[in-house]
Amino acid sequence: REGWSRAELVAAISGCQGLIVRSGTQVDRELIEAAPTLRVIGRAGAGVDNIDLDAASERGIIVLNAAGGNTVSAAELTIALLLSLSRHLPEANASLKSGEWNRSDFVGAELRGKTAGIVGLGLVGAAVARRLQAMEMRTIAFDPFVSEERARSVGVELVELSDLLATSDVITLHSSASPDAPPLLGSDEFEQMKRGALLVNTARGRLIDEAALSSALDSDRLGGAALDVFAVEPAHENPLVGHPRVLATPHLGASTQEAQERVAVDIATETLKVLRGQPSQAAVNAPLIDPESLEAVGPYLSVAEMCGRLATQLASGQWRDIVIRYRGEIANHDVTPLKASVVAGLLAPISDEHVNLVNINNVIAHRGWRILERKTPDAEPYTSSITVELRTSSGETSLMGTLEHGRPAVVEINGFYVHIRSPLTRPGEAPDHLHLLVLRNEDRPGRIGEVGMALGRLEVNIAAMDVGFSPDDPSEMSLMALTISRALSVEEVGVINGIDGVEDVSQAQM
C-alpha cells in the first residue's frame, strides 16, 4: 500500500512477522522496535541503505534483498545507451522532429571489431560483456577483485586500468563507489583514453569527476558520454545534462516492467522461505550463530573481519588465491563463521555487498575466488590466531590477528612481528577517523624520527606506532606500523616514500 503515514505504518506492522519495502521507506531502529514479532525484512531491490542492519541483526531479524533482479535491465540499458551514442540517435530524432532531414550530420560508427573496456566484472558487467561479444566486439575488463578464471568464463581478458583506458574504443562502468574514495576517472585517466572514445556510466555517479569529464568532452578527447547516474541526483542543475556530447537519462537502470516484476517475485519468494524456516540466498545480514559454535569462535569474528579488511587495502595487483589459517583452540571447531567474516572484511573496502553464513558460497563463486583453509591446533604463544594471506600478481600480503583483552589485534604483517590493536571507541562509534600507515624501512638510527617529523609537518597526528622485525627476512629491514589521525593523499604518501631508506608505503582505514 502507498501513502501510509509514519504512524499508520508503525501501527500496521506491530503484529507482523514479515515486512517488504522499497527504497522510499525508512526502516530505522524505531520502526523495527515497534514490531516485536518481526522475523524478516525484504528490500525489493539491491540497496539496503534505508534499513538499519545493526538494529535488525540485534533482534535476529533476517534482512533480504533482490540484488540480481535488475541485472538484465541495467545491462540492456548500457547497450541501448552505447548504440544511441555511437549512432547519434537522440540528435537525429530531435533534428527530424524539428522538420529537418540531415542524414550527413549524423554519420556514426560501427561497434563490430572495436574494443570494449568494462570496469567492474560483477553481475551487470558480465551481462554487458556477453551482449557486446554477440556484437562481435573484443571485451577486456579491469576488476582486481575477480579471478582470471572468472573472467575467462565470460570470455573477458583482465587488464590493468591504464591498459584498458589506452586501448578501449568504448568504456562502460559497472563498479561500486565509496563515498570517501576519489573518482575512478579524473583528468589523468581521461588523458590516457583513446581520442574519440565513448564512455557509458550506468553504475555510480561518483565514479567520474564530472568537471574533468566536461573538459575532456570540450577538448575532443572523448567522442561522447552516456550517463544514467550522477554525483548528485536529481541532476537538475548538472551542466553535463545539457552538454551537446552527453546523452543523459534519469537513473533508469532498473526501470523496466520485467525488472520490477522480477524483483517483486524474488523478494516475496525469499521472504516466504525465511518465514518457513528455510535458508535464503538473499540474506544480507548475519543470521544468529549456534550458541555452541559462537562460544568457541564468536569472539574471533572481529579478528577475522579486521584481517580481511586490512589485507584488501594493503595488497596490490590482481587477486589470485586467498589462504586462511586457523591456529590454536579455534582450529578444533567449525570455522565457517570465521571464513564468512574474513570474506566480509575482504569485500568491505571495495563493495557494499553483505556477506553471511547463508550467502558466502555464492559470493565466493560469483567472484571466482579460490579460498584455501588450513587448521593447526598449535598457536603458540596465542590461545588462537587467524592469518589471512592474499596472493596477487604483485606478491603476497598476510596479516595474523588474535584477541587481546577482548579486542582484536594484528600481531604480524608479511612476516614482521607487530602489535596493532583495534582502536577504542565510544559505544556505537565506528573507528573511521583512524588509519593505518605501513612501511618498510632500513633498520638503522634516525628512520623512525624522520617519519615522525614528516608526518608532523603534514599535520598528521600519530595515535600509536610499532616497529617489528622478521626472523625470516635476511635484509636489514624493519616494518613500521603507525595508527594516524587521517588518510594521506597520494602526494603525501610520496613524501613518506621519498625518505631515504623507506619503501613500500601503504595505508588502510582501520
Tab-separated table of N, CA and C in Angstrom, residues 446-510:
chain	number	residue	atom	x	y	z
A	446	GLY	N	67.524	6.820	13.336
A	446	GLY	CA	67.030	8.042	12.710
A	446	GLY	C	65.821	7.869	11.829
A	447	ARG	N	65.556	6.634	11.369
A	447	ARG	CA	64.453	6.458	10.422
A	447	ARG	C	63.102	6.734	11.080
A	448	ILE	N	62.909	6.245	12.290
A	448	ILE	CA	61.634	6.477	12.972
A	448	ILE	C	61.407	7.975	13.171
A	449	GLY	N	62.446	8.677	13.576
A	449	GLY	CA	62.329	10.113	13.795
A	449	GLY	C	61.998	10.864	12.524
A	450	GLU	N	62.620	10.469	11.407
A	450	GLU	CA	62.354	11.160	10.141
A	450	GLU	C	60.908	10.971	9.705
A	451	VAL	N	60.390	9.753	9.864
A	451	VAL	CA	58.992	9.515	9.502
A	451	VAL	C	58.070	10.339	10.401
A	452	GLY	N	58.359	10.355	11.697
A	452	GLY	CA	57.544	11.135	12.622
A	452	GLY	C	57.572	12.616	12.315
A	453	MET	N	58.756	13.150	11.999
A	453	MET	CA	58.873	14.565	11.663
A	453	MET	C	58.110	14.889	10.381
A	454	ALA	N	58.199	13.985	9.390
A	454	ALA	CA	57.497	14.219	8.126
A	454	ALA	C	55.990	14.254	8.348
A	455	LEU	N	55.478	13.334	9.150
A	455	LEU	CA	54.045	13.342	9.443
A	455	LEU	C	53.657	14.590	10.225
A	456	GLY	N	54.529	15.032	11.113
A	456	GLY	CA	54.257	16.251	11.858
A	456	GLY	C	54.143	17.456	10.948
A	457	ARG	N	55.053	17.536	9.967
A	457	ARG	CA	54.987	18.660	9.017
A	457	ARG	C	53.708	18.606	8.185
A	458	LEU	N	53.179	17.405	7.987
A	458	LEU	CA	51.924	17.258	7.248
A	458	LEU	C	50.705	17.439	8.159
A	459	GLU	N	50.961	17.761	9.426
A	459	GLU	CA	49.910	17.957	10.429
A	459	GLU	C	49.062	16.696	10.600
A	460	VAL	N	49.751	15.567	10.636
A	460	VAL	CA	49.107	14.272	10.866
A	460	VAL	C	49.517	13.781	12.247
A	461	ASN	N	48.543	13.507	13.080
A	461	ASN	CA	48.829	13.045	14.435
A	461	ASN	C	49.043	11.537	14.449
A	462	ILE	N	50.013	11.085	15.247
A	462	ILE	CA	50.292	9.661	15.404
A	462	ILE	C	49.651	9.197	16.706
A	463	ALA	N	48.671	8.291	16.590
A	463	ALA	CA	47.993	7.782	17.782
A	463	ALA	C	48.747	6.615	18.402
A	464	ALA	N	49.414	5.818	17.567
A	464	ALA	CA	50.183	4.674	18.064
A	464	ALA	C	51.185	4.273	16.996
A	465	MET	N	52.264	3.603	17.429
A	465	MET	CA	53.287	3.175	16.479
A	465	MET	C	53.933	1.893	16.986
A	466	ASP	N	54.288	1.026	16.048
A	466	ASP	CA	55.016	-0.183	16.409
A	466	ASP	C	56.010	-0.495	15.298
A	467	VAL	N	57.177	-0.943	15.674
A	467	VAL	CA	58.221	-1.319	14.720
A	467	VAL	C	58.552	-2.785	14.943
A	468	GLY	N	58.471	-3.577	13.882
A	468	GLY	CA	58.702	-5.004	14.014
A	468	GLY	C	59.772	-5.505	13.081
A	469	PHE	N	60.277	-6.694	13.377
A	469	PHE	CA	61.278	-7.337	12.540
A	469	PHE	C	60.768	-8.706	12.131
A	470	SER	N	61.420	-9.283	11.124
A	470	SER	CA	61.070	-10.620	10.671
A	470	SER	C	62.277	-11.530	10.819
A	471	PRO	N	62.141	-12.640	11.535
A	471	PRO	CA	63.276	-13.555	11.686
A	471	PRO	C	63.641	-14.259	10.391
A	472	ASP	N	62.724	-14.230	9.407
A	472	ASP	CA	62.972	-14.926	8.146
A	472	ASP	C	63.416	-13.990	7.036
A	473	ASP	N	63.549	-12.690	7.318
A	473	ASP	CA	63.936	-11.712	6.301
A	473	ASP	C	65.429	-11.428	6.422
A	474	PRO	N	66.227	-11.833	5.416
A	474	PRO	CA	67.678	-11.629	5.509
A	474	PRO	C	68.095	-10.173	5.357
A	475	SER	N	67.232	-9.339	4.784
A	475	SER	CA	67.579	-7.932	4.600
A	475	SER	C	67.536	-7.202	5.930
A	476	GLU	N	68.264	-6.126	6.028
A	476	GLU	CA	68.283	-5.330	7.261
A	476	GLU	C	67.151	-4.311	7.215
A	477	MET	N	65.943	-4.843	7.126
A	477	MET	CA	64.756	-4.003	7.050
A	477	MET	C	63.850	-4.303	8.234
A	478	SER	N	63.106	-3.312	8.636
A	478	SER	CA	62.068	-3.499	9.643
A	478	SER	C	60.761	-2.968	9.077
A	479	LEU	N	59.674	-3.259	9.757
A	479	LEU	CA	58.363	-2.801	9.313
A	479	LEU	C	57.796	-1.860	10.364
A	480	MET	N	57.365	-0.691	9.914
A	480	MET	CA	56.805	0.315	10.805
A	480	MET	C	55.303	0.410	10.555
A	481	ALA	N	54.519	0.288	11.604
A	481	ALA	CA	53.064	0.400	11.514
A	481	ALA	C	52.606	1.527	12.427
A	482	LEU	N	51.967	2.531	11.848
A	482	LEU	CA	51.540	3.701	12.606
A	482	LEU	C	50.036	3.884	12.478
A	483	THR	N	49.374	4.113	13.587
A	483	THR	CA	47.973	4.493	13.579
A	483	THR	C	47.919	6.013	13.559
A	484	ILE	N	47.359	6.571	12.479
A	484	ILE	CA	47.391	8.018	12.281
A	484	ILE	C	45.979	8.586	12.215
A	485	SER	N	45.894	9.908	12.323
A	485	SER	CA	44.602	10.570	12.506
A	485	SER	C	43.802	10.729	11.228
A	486	ARG	N	44.450	10.616	10.075
A	486	ARG	CA	43.716	10.755	8.818
A	486	ARG	C	44.471	10.042	7.712
A	487	ALA	N	43.771	9.827	6.606
A	487	ALA	CA	44.418	9.216	5.452
A	487	ALA	C	45.348	10.223	4.785
A	488	LEU	N	46.404	9.729	4.182
A	488	LEU	CA	47.323	10.575	3.436
A	488	LEU	C	46.897	10.646	1.982
A	489	SER	N	47.112	11.797	1.364
A	489	SER	CA	46.858	11.930	-0.065
A	489	SER	C	47.961	11.218	-0.836
A	490	VAL	N	47.756	11.087	-2.141
A	490	VAL	CA	48.777	10.450	-2.982
A	490	VAL	C	50.092	11.210	-2.881
A	491	GLU	N	50.007	12.533	-2.872
A	491	GLU	CA	51.224	13.346	-2.779
A	491	GLU	C	51.909	13.153	-1.432
A	492	GLU	N	51.113	13.052	-0.365
A	492	GLU	CA	51.693	12.876	0.964
A	492	GLU	C	52.338	11.502	1.129
A	493	VAL	N	51.732	10.485	0.516
A	493	VAL	CA	52.369	9.162	0.520
A	493	VAL	C	53.719	9.239	-0.178
A	494	GLY	N	53.771	10.035	-1.261
A	494	GLY	CA	55.034	10.222	-1.966
A	494	GLY	C	56.094	10.876	-1.096
A	495	VAL	N	55.668	11.787	-0.227
A	495	VAL	CA	56.614	12.432	0.692
A	495	VAL	C	57.241	11.390	1.623
A	496	ILE	N	56.405	10.521	2.187
A	496	ILE	CA	56.917	9.487	3.094
A	496	ILE	C	57.795	8.499	2.332
A	497	ASN	N	57.362	8.141	1.153
A	497	ASN	CA	58.124	7.181	0.338
A	497	ASN	C	59.461	7.763	-0.100
A	498	GLY	N	59.549	9.098	-0.117
A	498	GLY	CA	60.781	9.748	-0.547
A	498	GLY	C	61.842	9.853	0.530
A	499	ILE	N	61.512	9.470	1.758
A	499	ILE	CA	62.503	9.484	2.835
A	499	ILE	C	63.547	8.412	2.563
A	500	ASP	N	64.792	8.763	2.689
A	500	ASP	CA	65.880	7.818	2.431
A	500	ASP	C	65.741	6.588	3.329
A	501	GLY	N	65.760	5.416	2.702
A	501	GLY	CA	65.668	4.177	3.463
A	501	GLY	C	64.259	3.692	3.709
A	502	VAL	N	63.251	4.392	3.158
A	502	VAL	CA	61.853	3.997	3.326
A	502	VAL	C	61.309	3.477	2.003
A	503	GLU	N	60.522	2.415	2.057
A	503	GLU	CA	59.937	1.864	0.839
A	503	GLU	C	58.622	1.160	1.177
A	504	ASP	N	57.882	0.824	0.113
A	504	ASP	CA	56.633	0.053	0.237
A	504	ASP	C	55.646	0.699	1.203
A	505	VAL	N	55.321	1.973	0.973
A	505	VAL	CA	54.367	2.671	1.838
A	505	VAL	C	52.940	2.343	1.403
A	506	SER	N	52.116	1.924	2.335
A	506	SER	CA	50.707	1.662	2.052
A	506	SER	C	49.883	2.079	3.260
A	507	GLN	N	48.576	2.229	3.050
A	507	GLN	CA	47.728	2.670	4.152
A	507	GLN	C	46.363	2.009	4.060
A	508	ALA	N	45.667	2.010	5.177
A	508	ALA	CA	44.351	1.384	5.246
A	508	ALA	C	43.531	2.073	6.317
A	509	GLN	N	42.218	2.083	6.109
A	509	GLN	CA	41.330	2.614	7.143
A	509	GLN	C	41.085	1.531	8.177
A	510	MET	N	41.222	1.886	9.438
A	510	MET	CA	41.037	0.901	10.499
A	510	MET	C	39.572	0.473	10.595
